[in-house]
Amino acid sequence: MKEMSTSEIDWKQNIFQQLKLRNKREKEPFENLIQSYSKSFDIASSLKSKNAQLTVEVDRLKEENTRLSEQGGGSSPGFNDKTHSVDVQKLYKLQEELTELHKKRGENSQQIIDLNMLLQEKERELMIKDAKLHDTDAVVLALKSEIKNLEMTIVELEQTNQMLKDEHQALGLAFTAMEEKYRKIQDENADLITRWMHVKAKDADKMNEDNDIQIKKRQAKLQKELIDAAKEPVEIRPESEAGIYVPGIVPICVSVALPNKAQHKFEAHDGEVNAVKWSPSGTMFATGGSDRKIKLWEISGGKCQSKGILTGSNQGIMALDFGIEENYILGASNDFASRVWSLTDQRLRSTLTGHSGKVLAAKFLGDCSKIVSGSHDRTLKIWDLTRIACIKTIFAGSSCNDLVTLQGSNIISGHFDKRLRFWDSHVSSDRSQLLCCTRDDSLKVIDLRMNQVSSSLYADHFNVSCDWSRAVFSPDGTYAIAGSHDGSIFIWNIAKEKVERVLKEHNNAVLACAWHPSGQYVLSADKQKKAVLWSDI
């Protein structure tokens, strides 16, 4: 309490000193003015008194002049005239002095008026400054109150900070103990992984032995069926009608084996895997992803191994197609272009630019000398690879999502239009049916001979994930396969129009599927890097 009282006394003395300084500062400009005003007032009063005296003197002189005039007969004329002349001169002189005094009086009055106006102006300024000083005093009081509150806040924060320091120290000790425990668990985990990998290696060896046995049995069965089939007369179709020509061994699909388990899971790209395509001979396959790369793979020992990486695209790869002789591969890209790579040296050969939108589909035409591409800009373009130039542009009126080529020069395109948001189309091996994946979460099988829908394939929980989702026929045309938004893969029996099998291994939307030409394997790819190789072994 004593300290607070002393502080209050100091504050009042400080205010008193400030008031004295302000009074002295604001009084100095007016001191000369007040002195001048007082001096002028004294002069005016003196002049007024002298004026009154002169007025009395003039009246007296006038009376004396009148009196002398009346007594002029008794006095000598010379004397009276002389006296009268002196009086008149004196009177004129007094009148001139009186006029001068009146003039000075007027000037002094005007000066007094000007000084009064200046004094009033200074008084107004003084009032304004008093008001500002009052406001400043209020601000000072508020700031002092705020300083006091901040000092209390600082004290509370210092206490909180000390408490947090104590907690941090305690947590540091706990973290050290947990870190030591974590290291021990890591060592145990490494040991368990080593042992587990050893066990898995043994299991893999056993599985490979079993696979080899199954493959030998299947080859023996296939050989027997081929011998039996060779005994029967068959009609041999020309190469153009068959639609496939591969130098060397051509895969023959006698019957399709429905996959039932994931034989190999791997990360194909650093992002979405938009396209999967088998080569015509089935010796390798390619994947295209949003990481702007095309990757080539082959199956060895039941696993997918990388065979090469093709670069050169500036955006994600949306569609793939192999040349019929497996010497070139075609990729459609989001950077408004299509590109052709050579598979012999894995180098970029041609870049086809001209679309004004994303190229979502591209296919080889006939002998691989021409290409057709479909774009989001609602056009199809036919390219001549010998000249690397566009030779024809077709305005389709709707965004093209996929393409299918028939008999070398015929083209089928799927578009984003009124009811069918997009078409993902693939033709059966006998070129008589077209498979379309539609936005109403169904697959449509179209009879190209009748130009009408022959089958509609539905399933509970089957949902198309995006406009470029891919669906395919089995090599023998018996089944259709497509991926769903929840990561499931549905396989339909087309003749029965029912789901034969649902495969679940993906955790994200499946964008593309591809069936091996021999019917032995199925590939699937999803939006989160993963690809899966399926088989029935």
Coordinates of C-alpha atoms in Angstrom, one line a residue:
M1 CA 0.0 0.0 0.0
K2 CA 2.9 2.4 0.8
E3 CA 4.4 1.8 -2.6
M4 CA 1.1 2.4 -4.3
S5 CA 0.7 5.8 -2.5
T6 CA 4.2 7.0 -3.4
S7 CA 3.5 6.1 -7.0
E8 CA 0.3 8.1 -6.9
I9 CA 2.1 11.2 -5.5
D10 CA 4.7 10.9 -8.2
W11 CA 2.0 10.7 -10.8
K12 CA 0.3 13.9 -9.5
Q13 CA 3.6 15.8 -9.3
N14 CA 4.3 14.7 -12.9
I15 CA 0.9 16.0 -14.0
F16 CA 1.5 19.3 -12.1
Q17 CA 4.9 19.8 -13.7
Q18 CA 3.4 19.1 -17.1
L19 CA 0.7 21.7 -16.5
K20 CA 3.2 24.3 -15.4
L21 CA 5.3 23.7 -18.5
R22 CA 2.2 23.9 -20.7
N23 CA 1.1 27.1 -19.0
K24 CA 4.5 28.7 -19.6
R25 CA 4.7 27.4 -23.2
E26 CA 1.3 28.7 -24.1
K27 CA 1.6 32.0 -22.2
E28 CA 4.8 33.3 -23.8
P29 CA 3.2 34.1 -27.3
F30 CA 0.6 36.2 -25.5
E31 CA 2.8 38.3 -23.2
N32 CA 4.0 40.7 -25.9
L33 CA 0.5 41.0 -27.1
I34 CA -0.9 41.8 -23.7
Q35 CA 1.8 44.3 -23.0
S36 CA 1.2 46.0 -26.4
Y37 CA -2.5 46.0 -25.6
S38 CA -2.0 47.6 -22.2
K39 CA 0.4 50.2 -23.7
S40 CA -2.1 51.0 -26.4
F41 CA -4.9 51.3 -23.9
D42 CA -2.8 53.7 -21.7
I43 CA -1.9 55.8 -24.8
A44 CA -5.6 55.9 -25.8
S45 CA -6.6 56.9 -22.3
S46 CA -3.9 59.7 -22.3
L47 CA -5.0 60.9 -25.7
K48 CA -8.6 60.9 -24.6
S49 CA -7.7 63.0 -21.5
K50 CA -5.6 65.4 -23.6
N51 CA -8.5 65.7 -26.1
A52 CA -10.8 66.6 -23.4
Q53 CA -8.4 69.3 -22.2
L54 CA -8.0 70.7 -25.7
T55 CA -11.7 70.8 -26.2
V56 CA -12.1 72.8 -23.0
E57 CA -9.3 75.1 -24.2
V58 CA -10.9 75.6 -27.6
D59 CA -14.2 76.5 -25.9
R60 CA -12.5 78.9 -23.6
L61 CA -10.7 80.5 -26.5
K62 CA -13.9 80.8 -28.5
E63 CA -15.6 82.5 -25.5
E64 CA -12.7 84.9 -25.0
N65 CA -12.7 85.6 -28.7
T66 CA -16.4 86.4 -28.6
R67 CA -15.9 88.6 -25.6
L68 CA -13.1 90.5 -27.1
S69 CA -15.2 91.0 -30.2
E70 CA -17.9 92.5 -28.2
Q71 CA -15.5 94.9 -26.4
G72 CA -13.8 95.9 -29.6
G73 CA -15.1 99.5 -29.3
G74 CA -13.2 100.2 -26.1
S75 CA -9.9 98.8 -27.2
S76 CA -7.5 99.9 -29.8
P77 CA -8.1 98.4 -33.2
G78 CA -4.6 97.4 -33.7
F79 CA -4.3 95.6 -30.5
N80 CA -7.6 93.8 -31.0
D81 CA -6.8 92.7 -34.5
K82 CA -3.4 91.4 -33.4
T83 CA -4.9 89.6 -30.5
H84 CA -7.6 88.1 -32.6
S85 CA -5.1 86.9 -35.2
V86 CA -3.0 85.2 -32.5
D87 CA -6.1 83.6 -31.1
V88 CA -7.3 82.4 -34.5
Q89 CA -3.8 80.8 -35.3
K90 CA -3.8 79.3 -31.9
L91 CA -7.3 77.9 -32.4
Y92 CA -6.3 76.4 -35.8
K93 CA -3.3 74.8 -34.3
L94 CA -5.4 73.3 -31.6
Q95 CA -7.9 72.0 -34.1
E96 CA -5.1 70.4 -36.1
E97 CA -3.8 68.8 -33.0
L98 CA -7.3 67.6 -32.2
T99 CA -7.7 66.1 -35.6
E100 CA -4.4 64.3 -35.4
L101 CA -5.4 63.0 -32.0
H102 CA -8.7 61.7 -33.4
K103 CA -6.8 60.0 -36.2
K104 CA -4.4 58.3 -33.8
R105 CA -7.3 57.3 -31.6
G106 CA -9.0 55.6 -34.6
E107 CA -5.8 53.7 -35.4
N108 CA -5.4 52.6 -31.8
S109 CA -9.0 51.4 -31.8
Q110 CA -8.5 49.4 -34.9
Q111 CA -5.3 47.9 -33.4
I112 CA -7.2 47.1 -30.3
I113 CA -9.9 45.3 -32.4
D114 CA -7.2 43.3 -34.3
L115 CA -5.6 42.4 -31.0
N116 CA -8.9 41.3 -29.5
M117 CA -9.6 39.0 -32.5
L118 CA -6.1 37.6 -32.3
L119 CA -6.6 37.0 -28.5
Q120 CA -9.9 35.2 -29.2
E121 CA -8.2 33.0 -31.8
K122 CA -5.4 32.1 -29.3
E123 CA -8.1 31.3 -26.7
R124 CA -9.8 28.9 -29.1
E125 CA -6.4 27.2 -29.9
L126 CA -5.9 27.0 -26.1
M127 CA -9.2 25.3 -25.6
I128 CA -8.5 22.8 -28.4
K129 CA -5.1 22.0 -26.8
D130 CA -6.8 21.6 -23.4
A131 CA -9.2 19.1 -25.0
K132 CA -6.3 17.2 -26.6
L133 CA -4.5 17.2 -23.3
H134 CA -7.5 15.8 -21.6
D135 CA -7.8 13.0 -24.2
T136 CA -4.1 12.3 -23.9
D137 CA -4.5 12.0 -20.1
A138 CA -7.3 9.5 -20.7
V139 CA -5.1 7.5 -23.1
V140 CA -2.2 7.5 -20.6
L141 CA -4.5 6.1 -18.0
A142 CA -5.8 3.4 -20.3
L143 CA -2.2 2.5 -21.3
K144 CA -1.1 2.3 -17.7
S145 CA -4.0 -0.1 -17.1
E146 CA -3.1 -2.2 -20.1
I147 CA 0.6 -2.2 -18.9
K148 CA -0.6 -3.6 -15.6
N149 CA -2.7 -6.3 -17.3
L150 CA 0.3 -7.2 -19.6
E151 CA 2.6 -7.5 -16.6
M152 CA 0.1 -9.9 -15.0
T153 CA -0.1 -11.9 -18.3
I154 CA 3.7 -12.1 -18.5
V155 CA 3.8 -13.5 -15.0
E156 CA 1.2 -16.1 -16.0
L157 CA 3.0 -17.0 -19.2
E158 CA 6.3 -17.4 -17.3
Q159 CA 4.6 -19.8 -15.0
T160 CA 3.1 -21.7 -17.9
N161 CA 6.5 -21.7 -19.7
Q162 CA 8.1 -23.2 -16.6
M163 CA 5.5 -25.9 -16.4
L164 CA 5.9 -26.7 -20.1
K165 CA 9.7 -26.9 -19.6
D166 CA 9.2 -29.4 -16.8
E167 CA 6.8 -31.4 -19.0
H168 CA 9.2 -31.3 -21.9
Q169 CA 12.0 -32.6 -19.7
A170 CA 9.8 -35.4 -18.5
L171 CA 8.7 -36.3 -22.1
G172 CA 12.4 -36.3 -23.1
L173 CA 13.1 -38.9 -20.5
A174 CA 10.1 -40.9 -21.6
F175 CA 11.1 -40.6 -25.3
T176 CA 14.7 -41.8 -24.5
A177 CA 13.2 -44.9 -22.8
M178 CA 10.7 -45.5 -25.7
E179 CA 13.5 -45.0 -28.3
E180 CA 15.6 -47.7 -26.6
K181 CA 12.6 -50.0 -26.5
Y182 CA 11.9 -49.2 -30.2
R183 CA 15.5 -50.1 -31.2
K184 CA 15.0 -53.5 -29.4
I185 CA 11.7 -54.1 -31.3
Q186 CA 13.4 -53.1 -34.6
D187 CA 16.1 -55.7 -34.0
E188 CA 13.5 -58.3 -33.1
N189 CA 11.5 -57.3 -36.2
A190 CA 14.6 -57.6 -38.5
D191 CA 15.3 -61.0 -37.1
L192 CA 11.6 -62.1 -37.7
I193 CA 11.7 -60.7 -41.3
T194 CA 14.9 -62.7 -42.0
R195 CA 13.3 -65.8 -40.7
W196 CA 10.0 -65.1 -42.5
M197 CA 11.8 -64.4 -45.8
H198 CA 13.6 -67.7 -45.4
V199 CA 10.3 -69.5 -45.0
K200 CA 8.8 -67.6 -47.9
A201 CA 11.7 -68.5 -50.1
K202 CA 11.1 -72.2 -49.3
D203 CA 7.4 -71.7 -50.1
A204 CA 8.2 -70.0 -53.3
D205 CA 10.4 -72.8 -54.4
K206 CA 7.7 -75.3 -53.6
M207 CA 5.1 -73.2 -55.4
N208 CA 7.4 -72.9 -58.5
E209 CA 7.8 -76.7 -58.5
D210 CA 4.0 -77.1 -58.3
N211 CA 3.5 -74.5 -61.1
D212 CA 6.0 -76.3 -63.3
I213 CA 4.1 -79.5 -62.8
Q214 CA 0.7 -77.8 -63.6
I215 CA 2.2 -76.1 -66.7
K216 CA 3.5 -79.4 -67.9
K217 CA 0.1 -81.1 -67.3
R218 CA -1.6 -78.2 -69.1
Q219 CA 0.9 -78.4 -72.0
A220 CA 0.3 -82.1 -72.3
K221 CA -3.4 -81.6 -72.3
L222 CA -3.1 -78.9 -74.8
Q223 CA -0.9 -81.0 -77.0
K224 CA -3.4 -83.8 -76.9
E225 CA -6.2 -81.5 -77.8
L226 CA -4.2 -80.1 -80.7
I227 CA -3.5 -83.6 -81.9
D228 CA -7.2 -84.4 -81.7
A229 CA -8.1 -81.1 -83.4
A230 CA -5.5 -81.7 -86.2
K231 CA -7.4 -84.9 -87.1
E232 CA -10.5 -82.9 -87.9
P233 CA -10.8 -80.8 -91.0
V234 CA -10.7 -77.1 -90.3
E235 CA -11.3 -74.0 -92.3
I236 CA -8.1 -71.8 -92.5
R237 CA -8.9 -68.1 -92.6
P238 CA -6.6 -65.6 -94.3
E239 CA -4.2 -63.6 -92.1
S240 CA -6.2 -60.4 -92.5
E241 CA -9.4 -62.1 -91.3
A242 CA -7.7 -63.7 -88.4
G243 CA -6.4 -60.3 -87.4
I244 CA -3.1 -61.5 -85.8
Y245 CA 0.3 -62.1 -87.4
V246 CA 3.3 -62.8 -85.2
P247 CA 6.6 -64.2 -86.5
G248 CA 7.5 -67.4 -84.7
I249 CA 5.1 -69.0 -82.3
V250 CA 1.5 -67.8 -82.4
P251 CA -0.5 -68.4 -79.2
I252 CA -3.6 -70.5 -79.6
C253 CA -6.4 -70.2 -77.1
V254 CA -8.3 -73.5 -77.0
S255 CA -10.1 -72.7 -73.8
V256 CA -9.8 -69.9 -71.2
A257 CA -8.8 -70.7 -67.7
L258 CA -10.7 -68.5 -65.2
P259 CA -8.2 -66.9 -62.8
N260 CA -8.8 -67.4 -59.2
K261 CA -5.8 -66.0 -57.3
A262 CA -3.2 -63.3 -57.5
Q263 CA 0.0 -64.9 -58.7
H264 CA 2.2 -61.7 -58.5
K265 CA 1.5 -58.2 -57.1
F266 CA 3.8 -55.3 -58.0
E267 CA 4.0 -51.5 -58.2
A268 CA 4.0 -50.7 -62.0
H269 CA 4.3 -46.9 -61.9
D270 CA 4.7 -43.9 -59.5
G271 CA 1.1 -43.0 -59.8
E272 CA -2.1 -44.1 -61.6
V273 CA -1.8 -47.0 -64.0
N274 CA -4.1 -46.0 -66.9
A275 CA -3.4 -48.7 -69.5
V276 CA -2.3 -52.4 -69.7
K277 CA -1.7 -54.1 -73.0
W278 CA -0.4 -57.6 -74.0
S279 CA 1.8 -58.0 -77.1
P280 CA 0.1 -60.1 -79.9
S281 CA 2.4 -63.0 -79.1
G282 CA 1.9 -62.7 -75.4
T283 CA 5.6 -62.8 -74.7
M284 CA 5.5 -59.4 -72.9
F285 CA 3.1 -56.7 -71.9
A286 CA 3.2 -52.9 -71.4
T287 CA 1.8 -50.5 -68.8
G288 CA 1.3 -46.8 -69.1
G289 CA 0.9 -44.5 -66.1
S290 CA 0.5 -40.9 -65.0
D291 CA 4.2 -40.8 -64.3
R292 CA 4.7 -40.2 -68.1
K293 CA 6.3 -43.5 -68.7
I294 CA 5.6 -46.7 -70.6
K295 CA 7.1 -49.8 -69.0
L296 CA 7.7 -53.1 -70.7
W297 CA 7.4 -56.4 -68.7
E298 CA 7.8 -60.1 -69.2
I299 CA 6.8 -63.1 -67.1
S300 CA 9.6 -65.1 -65.6
G301 CA 9.2 -67.8 -63.0
G302 CA 5.6 -66.7 -62.4
K303 CA 6.6 -63.1 -61.7
C304 CA 6.6 -59.9 -63.7
Q305 CA 10.0 -58.5 -64.4
S306 CA 10.9 -55.1 -65.9
K307 CA 12.2 -55.3 -69.5
G308 CA 12.5 -51.6 -70.3
I309 CA 11.2 -48.1 -69.7
L310 CA 10.1 -45.8 -72.6
T311 CA 10.3 -42.0 -71.9
G312 CA 9.5 -38.9 -73.9
S313 CA 6.0 -38.1 -73.0
N314 CA 5.2 -34.8 -71.2
Q315 CA 2.0 -36.0 -69.5
G316 CA 0.4 -39.2 -68.4
I317 CA 0.0 -42.2 -70.8
M318 CA -3.7 -43.0 -71.4
A319 CA -3.7 -45.8 -74.0
L320 CA -1.3 -48.4 -75.5
D321 CA -1.2 -50.5 -78.7
F322 CA 1.4 -52.9 -80.1
G323 CA 2.3 -53.1 -83.7
I324 CA 1.2 -56.4 -85.3
E325 CA 4.8 -57.5 -85.8
E326 CA 5.7 -56.4 -82.3
N327 CA 8.4 -54.0 -83.6
Y328 CA 6.6 -50.8 -82.4
I329 CA 4.5 -49.6 -79.6
L330 CA 2.1 -46.7 -79.6
G331 CA 1.2 -44.5 -76.7
A332 CA -1.6 -41.8 -76.4
S333 CA -0.8 -39.0 -73.9
N334 CA -2.5 -36.2 -72.0
D335 CA -0.1 -33.7 -73.6
F336 CA -2.3 -33.6 -76.8
A337 CA 0.1 -36.0 -78.7
S338 CA 0.6 -39.6 -79.7
R339 CA 4.1 -41.2 -79.9
V340 CA 5.6 -44.3 -81.4
W341 CA 8.6 -46.1 -79.9
S342 CA 10.8 -48.8 -81.4
L343 CA 10.9 -52.0 -79.3
T344 CA 14.2 -53.2 -80.7
D345 CA 16.2 -50.3 -79.3
Q346 CA 13.5 -48.8 -77.1
R347 CA 13.9 -45.3 -78.6
L348 CA 11.3 -42.7 -79.5
R349 CA 10.7 -42.7 -83.3
S350 CA 7.7 -40.4 -84.0
T351 CA 5.7 -37.7 -82.2
L352 CA 2.3 -36.9 -83.6
T353 CA 1.0 -33.5 -82.6
G354 CA -2.1 -31.7 -83.8
H355 CA -4.9 -32.3 -81.4
S356 CA -6.1 -29.4 -79.1
G357 CA -7.1 -31.7 -76.2
K358 CA -6.0 -34.8 -74.4
V359 CA -5.4 -37.8 -76.6
L360 CA -7.3 -40.6 -74.8
A361 CA -7.0 -43.4 -77.4
A362 CA -4.8 -44.4 -80.3
K363 CA -4.5 -47.5 -82.5
F364 CA -2.4 -48.9 -85.4
L365 CA -4.2 -49.3 -88.7
G366 CA -3.4 -52.3 -90.8
D367 CA 0.3 -52.8 -91.4
C368 CA 1.4 -50.2 -88.9
S369 CA 2.0 -47.5 -91.5
K370 CA -1.0 -45.5 -90.3
I371 CA -2.4 -44.6 -86.9
V372 CA -5.8 -43.3 -85.8
S373 CA -6.1 -41.2 -82.6
G374 CA -9.1 -39.9 -80.7
S375 CA -9.0 -36.8 -78.5
H376 CA -11.0 -34.9 -76.0
D377 CA -11.2 -32.1 -78.6
R378 CA -14.0 -34.2 -80.3
T379 CA -12.0 -35.1 -83.3
L380 CA -10.4 -38.3 -84.8
K381 CA -7.1 -37.9 -86.8
I382 CA -5.5 -40.4 -89.2
W383 CA -1.7 -40.2 -89.4
D384 CA 0.7 -41.4 -92.1
L385 CA 3.9 -42.6 -90.3
T386 CA 6.0 -42.5 -93.4
R387 CA 5.4 -38.8 -93.7
I388 CA 4.7 -38.2 -90.0
A389 CA 1.7 -36.1 -90.9
C390 CA -2.0 -36.0 -90.4
I391 CA -3.8 -37.1 -93.6
K392 CA -7.4 -36.8 -92.4
T393 CA -9.4 -35.2 -89.6
I394 CA -12.8 -36.4 -88.6
F395 CA -15.1 -34.2 -86.5
A396 CA -17.0 -36.6 -84.3
G397 CA -19.0 -34.0 -82.3
S398 CA -18.2 -35.5 -78.9
S399 CA -15.1 -36.4 -76.9
C400 CA -13.5 -39.6 -78.0
N401 CA -12.6 -42.0 -75.2
D402 CA -11.5 -45.2 -77.0
L403 CA -11.0 -46.7 -80.5
V404 CA -11.2 -50.1 -82.2
T405 CA -9.9 -50.8 -85.7
L406 CA -11.4 -53.5 -88.0
Q407 CA -10.0 -55.1 -91.1
G408 CA -7.2 -52.6 -91.4
S409 CA -9.1 -49.5 -92.3
N410 CA -12.5 -49.6 -90.5
I411 CA -12.6 -47.6 -87.2
I412 CA -15.0 -47.8 -84.2
S413 CA -14.9 -44.9 -81.7
G414 CA -16.5 -44.6 -78.3
H415 CA -17.6 -41.1 -77.2
F416 CA -18.9 -38.9 -74.4
D417 CA -22.4 -38.1 -75.4
K418 CA -26.0 -37.9 -74.1
R419 CA -26.7 -41.3 -72.5
L420 CA -23.4 -43.2 -72.9
R421 CA -20.9 -41.0 -71.1
F422 CA -18.1 -42.9 -72.7
W423 CA -17.4 -46.2 -74.5
D424 CA -14.4 -48.4 -73.8
S425 CA -14.6 -50.8 -76.7
H426 CA -12.8 -54.1 -77.7
V427 CA -13.7 -56.5 -80.4
S428 CA -14.0 -60.2 -79.9
S429 CA -11.6 -62.5 -81.7
D430 CA -14.0 -63.3 -84.5
R431 CA -14.6 -59.6 -85.2
S432 CA -18.4 -60.0 -84.8
Q433 CA -18.9 -58.5 -81.3
L434 CA -18.0 -55.2 -79.6
L435 CA -17.7 -54.8 -75.8
C436 CA -18.6 -51.5 -74.3
C437 CA -18.2 -50.3 -70.7
T438 CA -20.8 -47.6 -70.0
R439 CA -21.4 -45.0 -67.4
D440 CA -24.6 -46.7 -66.2
D441 CA -22.3 -49.3 -64.5
S442 CA -22.9 -52.1 -67.0
L443 CA -21.2 -53.8 -70.0
K444 CA -22.9 -53.9 -73.3
V445 CA -22.1 -56.6 -76.0
I446 CA -23.0 -55.3 -79.4
D447 CA -23.5 -57.6 -82.4
L448 CA -21.7 -55.8 -85.2
R449 CA -23.6 -57.9 -87.8
M450 CA -27.0 -56.7 -86.6
N451 CA -25.8 -53.4 -85.1
Q452 CA -27.7 -53.9 -81.9
V453 CA -27.1 -54.8 -78.3
S454 CA -27.0 -58.6 -77.9
S455 CA -26.2 -58.8 -74.1
S456 CA -26.2 -56.5 -71.1
L457 CA -24.0 -57.4 -68.2
Y458 CA -24.8 -56.1 -64.7
A459 CA -23.6 -57.0 -61.2
D460 CA -24.3 -55.8 -57.7
H461 CA -21.5 -53.5 -56.4
F462 CA -20.0 -53.1 -59.9
N463 CA -19.4 -49.4 -60.4
V464 CA -17.4 -47.9 -63.3
S465 CA -14.7 -45.7 -61.7
C466 CA -13.8 -43.2 -64.6
D467 CA -14.3 -42.4 -68.2
W468 CA -11.2 -44.2 -69.3
S469 CA -11.9 -47.5 -67.4
R470 CA -11.0 -50.5 -69.6
A471 CA -13.0 -53.8 -70.2
V472 CA -12.0 -56.7 -72.4
F473 CA -13.2 -60.0 -73.9
S474 CA -11.5 -63.3 -73.1
P475 CA -9.5 -64.5 -76.1
D476 CA -12.2 -67.1 -77.0
G477 CA -15.0 -64.5 -76.6
T478 CA -16.7 -66.5 -73.8
Y479 CA -16.1 -64.1 -71.0
A480 CA -15.9 -60.4 -70.3
I481 CA -13.8 -58.8 -67.6
A482 CA -13.8 -55.3 -66.0
G483 CA -12.6 -53.6 -62.9
S484 CA -14.8 -51.8 -60.4
H485 CA -14.5 -48.6 -58.3
D486 CA -14.0 -50.5 -55.1
G487 CA -11.1 -52.5 -56.4
S488 CA -13.0 -55.7 -57.3
I489 CA -12.6 -57.4 -60.7
F490 CA -15.8 -58.9 -62.2
I491 CA -15.8 -61.8 -64.8
W492 CA -19.1 -62.4 -66.7
N493 CA -20.2 -65.4 -68.7
I494 CA -21.5 -63.7 -71.8
A495 CA -23.8 -66.5 -72.9
K496 CA -25.4 -66.8 -69.5
E497 CA -25.2 -63.0 -68.7
K498 CA -24.1 -63.7 -65.1
V499 CA -21.1 -63.1 -63.0
E500 CA -18.8 -66.2 -62.9
R501 CA -16.2 -64.9 -60.5
V502 CA -15.2 -61.8 -58.5
L503 CA -11.5 -61.2 -57.8
K504 CA -10.4 -59.0 -54.8
E505 CA -6.9 -57.9 -54.3
H506 CA -6.8 -54.2 -55.2
N507 CA -7.6 -51.5 -52.6
N508 CA -8.3 -48.8 -55.2
A509 CA -10.3 -48.3 -58.4
V510 CA -9.3 -50.7 -61.1
L511 CA -8.7 -48.8 -64.4
A512 CA -7.6 -51.4 -66.9
C513 CA -7.6 -55.2 -67.5
A514 CA -6.0 -57.3 -70.1
W515 CA -6.3 -61.0 -70.9
H516 CA -3.3 -63.0 -72.2
P517 CA -3.8 -64.1 -75.9
S518 CA -3.5 -67.7 -74.8
G519 CA -6.1 -67.2 -72.0
Q520 CA -3.6 -68.3 -69.4
Y521 CA -3.2 -65.0 -67.5
V522 CA -5.1 -61.8 -66.7
L523 CA -3.5 -58.4 -65.8
S524 CA -5.2 -55.6 -63.8
A525 CA -4.1 -52.2 -62.8
D526 CA -5.5 -49.6 -60.3
K527 CA -5.2 -45.9 -59.5
Q528 CA -2.5 -46.3 -56.8
K529 CA 0.5 -47.8 -58.7
K530 CA -0.4 -51.5 -58.2
A531 CA -0.7 -54.1 -60.9
V532 CA -1.7 -57.7 -60.4
L533 CA -1.0 -60.8 -62.5
W534 CA -3.8 -63.4 -62.1
S535 CA -3.9 -67.1 -63.0
D536 CA -5.7 -70.3 -62.1
I537 CA -2.5 -72.0 -60.8

